[in-house]
Amino acid sequence: MKTKNPIGRKLLDNTVKLLSVGASFLGIFFLAWILLEVTQRGIAAINWDFFTELPAPPGEEGVGLSSAIVGTLIMTVLAVAIGVPLGILSGVYLSEVARGTRTANAIRFCINVLMGVPSIIVGLFVYTILVLPLGQFSGLAGAVSLAIIMLPVIARTTDDMLILVPNALRESALALGTPKWRVTFDIVLRAAKTGMVTGVLLAIARVSGETAPLLFTSLNSFYMPESMMGPTSNLTVTIFNYAMSPYEDWQQMAWGASLLIMISVLGVTIFARAAFKERAK
Amino acid sequence: MKMPRKQGSNASKSPLGDVLYNVFTRGAAGVVILIAIGIVFSLAGNSWPAIEKFGAHFLVDTTWNPVIFEFGALSSIAGTIVSTIIAMIIAVPLSVIIAFFLVELAHPWLSKPIGYAIELLAAVPSIIYGMWGLFVFAPFMADHIQPALQGWFGKLPLFEGPPMGIGMLSAGIILALMILPFITAVMRDVFRMVPSVVKEASFGMGSTTLETAQNVTVKYGFSGLLGAVFLGLGRAVGETMAVTFVIGNSHDISASLFAAGNTIASTLANEFTEAAEPLYMSALIELGLVLFVMTLVIQILAQWWIGRTQKKAGAGL
């Protein structure tokens, strides 16, 4: 190896160090920029009416996004009700029922593929299986698409967390004559509770900010959702529609909705992380 | 493995519980497989009319005209690839040096909060990036960055045209910002796994921090770096909302990065609900199929690579 000029080496070293400091602060700078802009512009749109009034055509006073807030909440809850049990059960299958088998590896592969599927493709898929046959956009289809996005994430978390539970726990419970299902639900899952809760919360945070899959499934509506079998009002698609509109008051509302979504998503994420860290200590 | 069961009051209940347990866990796992296979078949089946009509020509044709039912995916595919390349060119080096900073340079009290902030970038929903991109970042690009680029590299066709703010370059930069935390997180873990003995040996030879990073850490973690790149790639290719907001949504292919373009995902987001004609719808679903195949290939490559390096790591370290 050639010997290089020591001063040049030091200089290069320091330059790269400086660059890496700069890059890190660039990342933080962008995060701060986004948070500040959304907060500043969003707060201007948020008032009491924002939460209690229905959307209206541009130019009207005293309008809000109550229907979209309710719609997003209902669809997220429905998605959790479908996606979380399915995800946990399939994770349990991988780790407790079929550990080490080829079937388990095949399913693990499917889960990894599903995790990599862009959310818009999930929306497209649900469109073809639920919207086309039923003949209309529906909140149910929206919830199903969100559930399909959650499913692999939760299955993977469950699998990863349950693998960490020491086998001695399972063996001692089985030796006491405990049936397998109780070993899983009362002992193994309980031992992995903190990690599971974190995983589920992070998955919920992720889907509650999703827009792309809802574009083709729940669509959007101006009315308070009455049934999950028709187009359902929701915050994220509302942001998209309002932001793309030429009306300034609608764009203003879009900022308000963005702030609401951002606070909920980041709030749940930070809470989940903090809870996990506290327990881990 | 079968366990001899004790005769007890619970004995009559447990078989039922275990039967249900088996049925439900297997059923859930079956649902996972069904969804994975279902995506392939539903996309392929519903795009069949378009596949039949346009054949392989679909992939290389630049015309996208719903009025005369001429559909070619090339502009969307090209846009997806170009925006992803821009994002990777920016995000990969940045992520590597950020990870380098977090692991090798920064004191823990600094490295922790900075690492956390970078991770939070990943939690911000893509529609928020879209809003910020369209109303804040694009005007900033138009006023400051794009004129500056034109000033420096005026003669390059890459930076031709009016600085509108929205367009391929802005979309690529925002994509870079969105995949940055994912690549950084993987790289940070990779750098941390390098045994400190090896690094100390390098320092002992009189290497600088950079030289240690170059000759030891990065070489050691190269396979991890590739894994991280695949991860970022998969994310960037399918990202929808942020791109849809800022890319300008035009089906023209332009040499200039300032021009409006589109990606597969943005075309779907924009046009799907307007597609009333079955053939139009079918062409859009075929676009979705192309995107799905792209992410599938990236996934399979990534998993193959990870599997390979894990085997190697198991044997060699």
Short mmCIF file of N, CA and C in Angstrom, two decimals, chain A residues 4 9-10 12-13 16-17 19-21 23-28 30-31 33-35 37-38 41 86 89-90 92-93 96-97 107 109-118 120-121 124-125 127-129 132 137 148 151 174 179-182 184-185 206 209 211-212 215-216 219 236 239-240 243-244 251 254-255 258 261-262 265-266 269-270 273 277, chain B residues 3 5 10 14 17-18 21-22 24-26 28-29 31-33 35-36 38-39 42-43 46 94 97-98 100-101 105 114 116-121 123-129 131-132 134-137 140 177 180 206-211 234-235 238 240-241 244-245 265 268-270 272-273 281 284-285 288-289 291-292 295-296 299-300 303:
data_model
loop_
_atom_site.label_atom_id
_atom_site.label_comp_id
_atom_site.label_asym_id
_atom_site.label_seq_id
_atom_site.Cartn_x
_atom_site.Cartn_y
_atom_site.Cartn_z
N LYS A 4 0.49 7.64 2.27
CA LYS A 4 -0.04 8.91 1.81
C LYS A 4 0.47 10.02 2.71
N ARG A 9 -4.27 13.02 4.83
CA ARG A 9 -5.13 12.00 5.44
C ARG A 9 -5.96 12.61 6.56
N LYS A 10 -5.29 13.39 7.41
CA LYS A 10 -6.02 14.02 8.51
C LYS A 10 -7.11 14.94 8.00
N LEU A 12 -8.64 14.85 5.08
CA LEU A 12 -9.74 14.08 4.50
C LEU A 12 -10.62 13.51 5.61
N ASP A 13 -9.94 13.00 6.64
CA ASP A 13 -10.67 12.42 7.77
C ASP A 13 -11.60 13.45 8.38
N VAL A 16 -14.59 14.37 6.13
CA VAL A 16 -15.69 13.40 6.14
C VAL A 16 -16.44 13.45 7.47
N LYS A 17 -15.69 13.65 8.56
CA LYS A 17 -16.36 13.78 9.86
C LYS A 17 -17.33 14.95 9.84
N LEU A 19 -18.69 16.29 7.22
CA LEU A 19 -19.80 15.95 6.33
C LEU A 19 -20.84 15.09 7.06
N SER A 20 -20.35 14.15 7.85
CA SER A 20 -21.30 13.24 8.50
C SER A 20 -22.10 13.98 9.57
N VAL A 21 -21.45 14.91 10.24
CA VAL A 21 -22.21 15.74 11.18
C VAL A 21 -23.26 16.54 10.41
N ALA A 23 -24.65 15.83 7.54
CA ALA A 23 -25.72 14.97 7.02
C ALA A 23 -26.74 14.66 8.12
N SER A 24 -26.21 14.38 9.33
CA SER A 24 -27.13 14.07 10.42
C SER A 24 -28.02 15.26 10.73
N PHE A 25 -27.41 16.44 10.74
CA PHE A 25 -28.23 17.61 11.05
C PHE A 25 -29.17 17.96 9.91
N LEU A 26 -28.79 17.59 8.70
CA LEU A 26 -29.69 17.78 7.57
C LEU A 26 -30.96 16.97 7.78
N GLY A 27 -30.79 15.72 8.21
CA GLY A 27 -31.95 14.87 8.49
C GLY A 27 -32.87 15.50 9.53
N ILE A 28 -32.25 15.97 10.62
CA ILE A 28 -33.04 16.59 11.67
C ILE A 28 -33.68 17.88 11.20
N PHE A 30 -34.74 18.57 8.21
CA PHE A 30 -35.94 18.28 7.43
C PHE A 30 -37.09 17.86 8.32
N LEU A 31 -36.79 17.01 9.32
CA LEU A 31 -37.85 16.59 10.24
C LEU A 31 -38.48 17.82 10.91
N TRP A 33 -38.39 20.90 9.91
CA TRP A 33 -39.07 21.73 8.91
C TRP A 33 -40.49 21.23 8.67
N ILE A 34 -40.61 19.90 8.47
CA ILE A 34 -41.92 19.31 8.21
C ILE A 34 -42.84 19.50 9.41
N LEU A 35 -42.34 19.17 10.60
CA LEU A 35 -43.18 19.27 11.80
C LEU A 35 -43.66 20.70 12.01
N GLU A 37 -43.85 23.30 9.80
CA GLU A 37 -44.78 23.80 8.78
C GLU A 37 -46.18 23.25 8.99
N VAL A 38 -46.25 21.91 9.22
CA VAL A 38 -47.56 21.29 9.37
C VAL A 38 -48.26 21.84 10.61
N ARG A 41 -49.29 25.67 9.90
CA ARG A 41 -50.41 25.84 8.98
C ARG A 41 -51.65 25.10 9.44
N LEU A 86 -55.79 -11.98 13.21
CA LEU A 86 -55.22 -12.78 12.13
C LEU A 86 -53.70 -12.76 12.18
N LEU A 89 -52.44 -14.76 15.25
CA LEU A 89 -52.63 -16.20 15.06
C LEU A 89 -51.64 -16.76 14.05
N SER A 90 -51.41 -16.04 12.96
CA SER A 90 -50.47 -16.61 11.99
C SER A 90 -49.03 -16.55 12.52
N VAL A 92 -48.34 -16.96 15.68
CA VAL A 92 -48.32 -18.10 16.60
C VAL A 92 -48.12 -19.39 15.82
N TYR A 93 -48.79 -19.49 14.67
CA TYR A 93 -48.61 -20.69 13.85
C TYR A 93 -47.14 -20.87 13.49
N GLU A 96 -45.13 -21.38 17.10
CA GLU A 96 -45.51 -22.41 18.07
C GLU A 96 -45.99 -23.71 17.42
N VAL A 97 -46.65 -23.59 16.28
CA VAL A 97 -47.24 -24.80 15.70
C VAL A 97 -46.31 -25.44 14.68
N ILE A 107 -44.53 -19.75 4.46
CA ILE A 107 -45.42 -18.67 4.93
C ILE A 107 -44.61 -17.44 5.31
N PHE A 109 -41.94 -16.53 3.94
CA PHE A 109 -41.63 -15.87 2.67
C PHE A 109 -42.82 -15.04 2.21
N CYS A 110 -44.02 -15.62 2.26
CA CYS A 110 -45.23 -14.87 1.87
C CYS A 110 -45.35 -13.59 2.70
N ILE A 111 -45.08 -13.71 4.00
CA ILE A 111 -45.21 -12.55 4.88
C ILE A 111 -44.22 -11.46 4.47
N ASN A 112 -42.98 -11.88 4.19
CA ASN A 112 -42.00 -10.89 3.76
C ASN A 112 -42.41 -10.24 2.45
N VAL A 113 -42.95 -11.04 1.54
CA VAL A 113 -43.41 -10.46 0.27
C VAL A 113 -44.54 -9.47 0.54
N LEU A 114 -45.50 -9.88 1.38
CA LEU A 114 -46.63 -8.99 1.68
C LEU A 114 -46.16 -7.69 2.32
N MET A 115 -45.12 -7.79 3.17
CA MET A 115 -44.61 -6.57 3.82
C MET A 115 -44.03 -5.62 2.78
N GLY A 116 -43.51 -6.19 1.70
CA GLY A 116 -42.90 -5.35 0.68
C GLY A 116 -43.89 -4.86 -0.37
N VAL A 117 -45.11 -5.37 -0.34
CA VAL A 117 -46.09 -4.95 -1.36
C VAL A 117 -46.49 -3.51 -1.07
N PRO A 118 -46.38 -2.63 -2.07
CA PRO A 118 -46.77 -1.24 -1.85
C PRO A 118 -48.25 -1.15 -1.47
N ILE A 120 -50.51 0.77 -2.26
CA ILE A 120 -51.46 1.05 -3.34
C ILE A 120 -51.87 -0.24 -4.05
N ILE A 121 -50.94 -1.22 -4.08
CA ILE A 121 -51.26 -2.51 -4.69
C ILE A 121 -52.27 -3.26 -3.83
N LEU A 124 -55.52 -1.91 -4.71
CA LEU A 124 -55.94 -2.45 -6.01
C LEU A 124 -56.51 -3.86 -5.83
N PHE A 125 -55.82 -4.67 -5.03
CA PHE A 125 -56.26 -6.04 -4.78
C PHE A 125 -57.63 -6.06 -4.12
N TYR A 127 -59.81 -3.76 -4.18
CA TYR A 127 -60.77 -3.28 -5.17
C TYR A 127 -61.30 -4.44 -6.00
N THR A 128 -60.38 -5.31 -6.44
CA THR A 128 -60.83 -6.40 -7.31
C THR A 128 -61.60 -7.47 -6.55
N ILE A 129 -61.32 -7.65 -5.24
CA ILE A 129 -62.06 -8.72 -4.55
C ILE A 129 -63.28 -8.22 -3.79
N LEU A 132 -65.35 -4.49 -6.80
CA LEU A 132 -65.95 -4.94 -8.06
C LEU A 132 -67.13 -5.89 -7.85
N PHE A 137 -67.93 1.18 -3.79
CA PHE A 137 -66.87 1.44 -2.83
C PHE A 137 -67.45 1.33 -1.43
N ILE A 148 -55.05 -5.80 5.72
CA ILE A 148 -54.06 -6.57 4.96
C ILE A 148 -52.68 -5.93 5.08
N LEU A 151 -51.55 -7.00 8.69
CA LEU A 151 -51.38 -8.44 8.92
C LEU A 151 -49.93 -8.92 8.89
N LEU A 174 -45.96 -27.37 29.69
CA LEU A 174 -46.48 -28.60 29.09
C LEU A 174 -46.33 -29.77 30.07
N PRO A 179 -52.74 -27.68 28.42
CA PRO A 179 -52.95 -27.87 26.98
C PRO A 179 -52.16 -26.83 26.18
N LYS A 180 -51.84 -27.21 24.96
CA LYS A 180 -50.98 -26.39 24.11
C LYS A 180 -51.51 -24.97 23.94
N TRP A 181 -52.84 -24.86 23.73
CA TRP A 181 -53.38 -23.53 23.46
C TRP A 181 -53.24 -22.62 24.66
N ARG A 182 -53.34 -23.22 25.86
CA ARG A 182 -53.17 -22.38 27.04
C ARG A 182 -51.70 -22.02 27.26
N THR A 184 -49.65 -21.40 24.87
CA THR A 184 -49.41 -20.28 23.97
C THR A 184 -50.01 -18.98 24.51
N PHE A 185 -51.29 -19.03 24.89
CA PHE A 185 -51.96 -17.77 25.20
C PHE A 185 -51.68 -17.28 26.62
N ARG A 206 -49.07 3.08 11.69
CA ARG A 206 -48.75 3.11 10.27
C ARG A 206 -50.01 3.15 9.43
N GLY A 209 -52.28 6.44 9.03
CA GLY A 209 -51.88 7.52 8.14
C GLY A 209 -51.91 7.11 6.67
N THR A 211 -53.07 6.42 2.95
CA THR A 211 -54.00 7.04 2.03
C THR A 211 -54.23 6.18 0.81
N ALA A 212 -53.12 5.74 0.21
CA ALA A 212 -53.18 5.07 -1.09
C ALA A 212 -54.18 3.92 -1.15
N LEU A 215 -57.91 5.03 -1.52
CA LEU A 215 -58.36 5.73 -2.73
C LEU A 215 -59.31 4.86 -3.55
N PHE A 216 -59.04 3.55 -3.58
CA PHE A 216 -59.86 2.67 -4.43
C PHE A 216 -60.82 1.83 -3.63
N LEU A 219 -63.01 5.12 -0.81
CA LEU A 219 -63.20 6.38 -1.52
C LEU A 219 -63.35 7.49 -0.48
N THR A 236 -57.56 10.95 5.41
CA THR A 236 -56.42 11.02 4.50
C THR A 236 -56.83 11.30 3.06
N ILE A 239 -57.65 14.83 2.75
CA ILE A 239 -56.47 15.68 2.59
C ILE A 239 -56.08 15.74 1.12
N PHE A 240 -56.04 14.56 0.50
CA PHE A 240 -55.64 14.47 -0.92
C PHE A 240 -56.59 15.30 -1.79
N ALA A 243 -56.36 19.10 -0.91
CA ALA A 243 -55.09 19.74 -1.26
C ALA A 243 -54.99 19.95 -2.77
N MET A 244 -55.56 19.02 -3.53
CA MET A 244 -55.50 19.12 -4.98
C MET A 244 -56.54 20.07 -5.55
N GLN A 251 -57.86 23.89 1.04
CA GLN A 251 -56.45 23.58 1.30
C GLN A 251 -56.13 23.81 2.77
N ALA A 254 -57.23 20.95 4.64
CA ALA A 254 -56.31 19.84 4.43
C ALA A 254 -55.13 19.93 5.40
N TRP A 255 -54.66 21.16 5.64
CA TRP A 255 -53.57 21.33 6.62
C TRP A 255 -54.02 20.94 8.02
N SER A 258 -54.07 17.30 8.16
CA SER A 258 -52.70 16.79 8.20
C SER A 258 -52.13 16.86 9.60
N ILE A 261 -53.69 14.11 11.74
CA ILE A 261 -53.13 12.79 11.40
C ILE A 261 -51.70 12.69 11.93
N MET A 262 -50.92 13.76 11.72
CA MET A 262 -49.51 13.71 12.11
C MET A 262 -49.38 13.55 13.62
N VAL A 265 -50.45 9.92 14.59
CA VAL A 265 -49.50 8.89 14.17
C VAL A 265 -48.20 8.99 14.97
N LEU A 266 -47.63 10.19 15.04
CA LEU A 266 -46.38 10.34 15.78
C LEU A 266 -46.60 10.08 17.26
N THR A 269 -46.72 6.39 17.80
CA THR A 269 -45.39 5.83 17.58
C THR A 269 -44.48 6.10 18.77
N ILE A 270 -44.46 7.36 19.21
CA ILE A 270 -43.56 7.72 20.31
C ILE A 270 -43.98 7.00 21.58
N ARG A 273 -42.89 3.33 21.41
CA ARG A 273 -41.45 3.19 21.60
C ARG A 273 -41.07 3.39 23.06
N LYS A 277 -39.33 0.79 25.70
CA LYS A 277 -38.02 1.06 26.32
C LYS A 277 -38.11 0.94 27.82
N MET B 3 -48.09 -35.54 23.85
CA MET B 3 -47.86 -35.57 25.28
C MET B 3 -48.89 -36.48 25.91
N ARG B 5 -51.54 -37.23 28.35
CA ARG B 5 -52.34 -36.30 29.15
C ARG B 5 -52.72 -36.89 30.47
N ASN B 10 -59.77 -31.14 33.72
CA ASN B 10 -59.58 -30.36 32.52
C ASN B 10 -59.45 -31.22 31.27
N SER B 14 -59.51 -29.93 27.20
CA SER B 14 -58.31 -29.55 26.48
C SER B 14 -58.27 -30.01 25.02
N GLY B 17 -60.00 -27.43 23.00
CA GLY B 17 -59.19 -26.21 22.95
C GLY B 17 -58.05 -26.36 21.97
N ASP B 18 -57.39 -27.49 22.03
CA ASP B 18 -56.25 -27.67 21.13
C ASP B 18 -56.68 -27.83 19.68
N TYR B 21 -57.41 -24.39 18.58
CA TYR B 21 -56.11 -23.72 18.47
C TYR B 21 -55.46 -24.04 17.13
N ASN B 22 -55.45 -25.36 16.82
CA ASN B 22 -54.86 -25.75 15.54
C ASN B 22 -55.62 -25.17 14.36
N PHE B 24 -57.57 -22.51 14.19
CA PHE B 24 -57.46 -21.06 14.02
C PHE B 24 -56.08 -20.62 13.56
N THR B 25 -55.02 -21.19 14.17
CA THR B 25 -53.69 -20.74 13.75
C THR B 25 -53.42 -21.16 12.31
N ARG B 26 -53.82 -22.41 11.96
CA ARG B 26 -53.63 -22.83 10.58
C ARG B 26 -54.44 -21.98 9.63
N ALA B 28 -55.39 -18.89 10.03
CA ALA B 28 -54.78 -17.56 9.86
C ALA B 28 -53.59 -17.64 8.92
N ALA B 29 -52.77 -18.70 9.10
CA ALA B 29 -51.62 -18.85 8.21
C ALA B 29 -52.09 -19.07 6.78
N VAL B 31 -54.78 -17.83 5.50
CA VAL B 31 -55.22 -16.53 4.98
C VAL B 31 -54.02 -15.76 4.39
N VAL B 32 -52.88 -15.84 5.10
CA VAL B 32 -51.68 -15.15 4.61
C VAL B 32 -51.32 -15.66 3.20
N ILE B 33 -51.32 -16.99 3.05
CA ILE B 33 -50.97 -17.55 1.73
C ILE B 33 -52.00 -17.14 0.69
N ILE B 35 -53.87 -14.51 0.60
CA ILE B 35 -53.73 -13.11 0.19
C ILE B 35 -52.57 -12.98 -0.79
N ALA B 36 -51.44 -13.62 -0.44
CA ALA B 36 -50.27 -13.50 -1.32
C ALA B 36 -50.58 -14.03 -2.71
N GLY B 38 -53.62 -14.57 -3.90
CA GLY B 38 -54.76 -13.81 -4.41
C GLY B 38 -54.33 -12.53 -5.11
N ILE B 39 -53.32 -11.86 -4.56
CA ILE B 39 -52.85 -10.61 -5.19
C ILE B 39 -52.38 -10.90 -6.61
N SER B 42 -55.54 -11.99 -8.81
CA SER B 42 -56.54 -10.96 -9.08
C SER B 42 -55.95 -9.89 -9.99
N LEU B 43 -54.69 -9.53 -9.77
CA LEU B 43 -54.09 -8.52 -10.64
C LEU B 43 -53.92 -9.06 -12.05
N ASN B 46 -57.48 -9.52 -13.72
CA ASN B 46 -58.17 -8.28 -14.09
C ASN B 46 -57.41 -7.47 -15.13
N LEU B 94 -25.98 9.48 2.02
CA LEU B 94 -26.36 10.21 3.23
C LEU B 94 -26.58 9.25 4.40
N ILE B 97 -23.24 7.88 5.78
CA ILE B 97 -22.46 8.76 6.64
C ILE B 97 -23.21 9.15 7.92
N ILE B 98 -24.55 9.14 7.85
CA ILE B 98 -25.28 9.38 9.09
C ILE B 98 -25.06 8.22 10.06
N PHE B 100 -22.54 6.27 10.09
CA PHE B 100 -21.13 6.41 10.49
C PHE B 100 -21.03 7.40 11.65
N PHE B 101 -21.73 8.52 11.51
CA PHE B 101 -21.73 9.53 12.57
C PHE B 101 -22.32 8.95 13.86
N LEU B 105 -18.80 8.35 15.60
CA LEU B 105 -18.38 9.67 16.03
C LEU B 105 -19.10 10.20 17.26
N ILE B 114 -30.42 11.95 18.11
CA ILE B 114 -30.34 12.16 16.66
C ILE B 114 -30.85 10.93 15.93
N TYR B 116 -32.97 8.84 17.05
CA TYR B 116 -34.40 8.80 17.26
C TYR B 116 -35.12 9.74 16.29
N ALA B 117 -34.56 10.93 16.13
CA ALA B 117 -35.19 11.90 15.22
C ALA B 117 -35.19 11.37 13.79
N ILE B 118 -34.08 10.76 13.38
CA ILE B 118 -34.02 10.21 12.03
C ILE B 118 -35.07 9.10 11.87
N GLU B 119 -35.23 8.29 12.93
CA GLU B 119 -36.24 7.23 12.86
C GLU B 119 -37.64 7.80 12.75
N LEU B 120 -37.86 8.94 13.40
CA LEU B 120 -39.19 9.56 13.34
C LEU B 120 -39.56 9.96 11.91
N LEU B 121 -38.54 10.27 11.11
CA LEU B 121 -38.81 10.60 9.70
C LEU B 121 -39.57 9.47 9.03
N ALA B 123 -41.75 7.58 10.52
CA ALA B 123 -43.11 7.45 11.05
C ALA B 123 -44.05 8.49 10.45
N VAL B 124 -43.49 9.54 9.86
CA VAL B 124 -44.34 10.58 9.27
C VAL B 124 -45.09 9.98 8.08
N PRO B 125 -46.44 10.05 8.09
CA PRO B 125 -47.21 9.44 7.00
C PRO B 125 -46.88 10.09 5.65
N SER B 126 -47.03 9.29 4.60
CA SER B 126 -46.58 9.78 3.29
C SER B 126 -47.44 10.94 2.80
N ILE B 127 -48.70 11.00 3.24
CA ILE B 127 -49.53 12.12 2.79
C ILE B 127 -49.02 13.44 3.38
N ILE B 128 -48.39 13.37 4.56
CA ILE B 128 -47.82 14.58 5.16
C ILE B 128 -46.63 15.05 4.31
N TYR B 129 -45.80 14.08 3.89
CA TYR B 129 -44.71 14.44 2.97
C TYR B 129 -45.28 15.08 1.71
N MET B 131 -48.17 16.82 1.38
CA MET B 131 -48.62 18.19 1.66
C MET B 131 -47.44 19.14 1.76
N TRP B 132 -46.45 18.72 2.54
CA TRP B 132 -45.27 19.55 2.74
C TRP B 132 -44.53 19.72 1.41
N LEU B 134 -45.73 19.58 -1.68
CA LEU B 134 -46.43 20.40 -2.67
C LEU B 134 -46.46 21.88 -2.28
N PHE B 135 -46.76 22.14 -0.99
CA PHE B 135 -46.98 23.54 -0.60
C PHE B 135 -45.75 24.23 -0.04
N VAL B 136 -44.78 23.47 0.44
CA VAL B 136 -43.62 24.09 1.07
C VAL B 136 -42.34 23.83 0.27
N PHE B 137 -42.10 22.54 0.01
CA PHE B 137 -40.81 22.20 -0.58
C PHE B 137 -40.73 22.56 -2.06
N PHE B 140 -40.01 26.13 -2.59
CA PHE B 140 -38.63 26.38 -2.18
C PHE B 140 -37.66 25.93 -3.28
N LEU B 177 -35.76 11.40 1.23
CA LEU B 177 -36.00 11.73 2.63
C LEU B 177 -36.81 10.63 3.32
N LEU B 180 -34.55 7.40 3.65
CA LEU B 180 -33.34 7.63 4.45
C LEU B 180 -33.36 6.92 5.81
N GLY B 206 -2.54 3.01 13.18
CA GLY B 206 -2.40 4.41 12.85
C GLY B 206 -3.43 4.92 11.85
N SER B 207 -4.48 4.14 11.60
CA SER B 207 -5.50 4.61 10.66
C SER B 207 -6.32 5.73 11.28
N THR B 208 -6.82 6.59 10.43
CA THR B 208 -7.76 7.60 10.91
C THR B 208 -9.14 6.97 11.00
N THR B 209 -10.08 7.72 11.59
CA THR B 209 -11.44 7.19 11.72
C THR B 209 -12.02 6.84 10.36
N LEU B 210 -11.78 7.72 9.38
CA LEU B 210 -12.32 7.48 8.04
C LEU B 210 -11.73 6.22 7.44
N GLU B 211 -10.39 6.08 7.58
CA GLU B 211 -9.74 4.91 6.99
C GLU B 211 -10.24 3.62 7.64
N GLY B 234 -37.19 -1.12 -2.38
CA GLY B 234 -38.56 -1.63 -2.31
C GLY B 234 -39.52 -0.54 -1.86
N ARG B 235 -39.09 0.26 -0.89
CA ARG B 235 -39.93 1.34 -0.40
C ARG B 235 -40.16 2.39 -1.49
N GLY B 238 -42.60 1.75 -4.64
CA GLY B 238 -44.05 1.72 -4.49
C GLY B 238 -44.64 2.92 -3.79
N THR B 240 -46.45 6.13 -2.94
CA THR B 240 -47.51 6.69 -3.78
C THR B 240 -47.82 8.16 -3.49
N MET B 241 -48.32 8.43 -2.28
CA MET B 241 -48.95 9.73 -2.08
C MET B 241 -47.97 10.90 -2.22
N THR B 244 -47.22 11.41 -5.79
CA THR B 244 -48.37 11.92 -6.54
C THR B 244 -48.53 13.42 -6.35
N PHE B 245 -48.28 13.89 -5.14
CA PHE B 245 -48.42 15.32 -4.86
C PHE B 245 -47.42 16.16 -5.64
N ALA B 265 -47.25 4.24 -9.46
CA ALA B 265 -48.12 4.46 -8.31
C ALA B 265 -48.90 5.77 -8.45
N LEU B 268 -51.74 5.41 -10.94
CA LEU B 268 -52.86 4.69 -10.34
C LEU B 268 -53.66 5.61 -9.42
N ALA B 269 -52.94 6.34 -8.55
CA ALA B 269 -53.63 7.19 -7.58
C ALA B 269 -54.46 8.25 -8.27
N ASN B 270 -53.95 8.77 -9.38
CA ASN B 270 -54.64 9.87 -10.05
C ASN B 270 -55.80 9.44 -10.91
N PHE B 272 -57.30 6.15 -11.27
CA PHE B 272 -58.08 4.94 -11.09
C PHE B 272 -59.57 5.22 -10.96
N THR B 273 -59.93 6.22 -10.15
CA THR B 273 -61.36 6.45 -9.94
C THR B 273 -62.03 7.10 -11.16
N MET B 281 -59.51 0.61 -17.15
CA MET B 281 -59.34 0.01 -15.83
C MET B 281 -58.34 -1.13 -15.88
N LEU B 284 -54.84 0.03 -16.18
CA LEU B 284 -54.34 0.52 -14.90
C LEU B 284 -53.97 -0.65 -13.98
N ILE B 285 -54.80 -1.69 -13.97
CA ILE B 285 -54.49 -2.84 -13.12
C ILE B 285 -53.22 -3.53 -13.62
N GLY B 288 -50.44 -1.85 -12.18
CA GLY B 288 -50.27 -2.34 -10.81
C GLY B 288 -49.52 -3.65 -10.80
N LEU B 289 -49.85 -4.52 -11.75
CA LEU B 289 -49.17 -5.81 -11.84
C LEU B 289 -47.68 -5.62 -12.09
N LEU B 291 -45.88 -3.04 -11.26
CA LEU B 291 -45.28 -2.55 -10.01
C LEU B 291 -45.11 -3.70 -9.02
N PHE B 292 -46.13 -4.56 -8.94
CA PHE B 292 -46.06 -5.69 -8.02
C PHE B 292 -44.87 -6.59 -8.38
N THR B 295 -41.62 -5.01 -7.23
CA THR B 295 -41.33 -5.13 -5.80
C THR B 295 -41.03 -6.59 -5.43
N LEU B 296 -41.71 -7.52 -6.14
CA LEU B 296 -41.48 -8.93 -5.87
C LEU B 296 -40.03 -9.31 -6.18
N GLN B 299 -37.79 -7.92 -3.56
CA GLN B 299 -37.94 -8.71 -2.34
C GLN B 299 -37.16 -10.03 -2.42
N ILE B 300 -37.35 -10.72 -3.55
CA ILE B 300 -36.72 -12.03 -3.68
C ILE B 300 -35.20 -11.88 -3.70
N GLN B 303 -34.10 -11.15 -0.13
CA GLN B 303 -34.14 -12.31 0.77
C GLN B 303 -33.06 -13.32 0.41
#
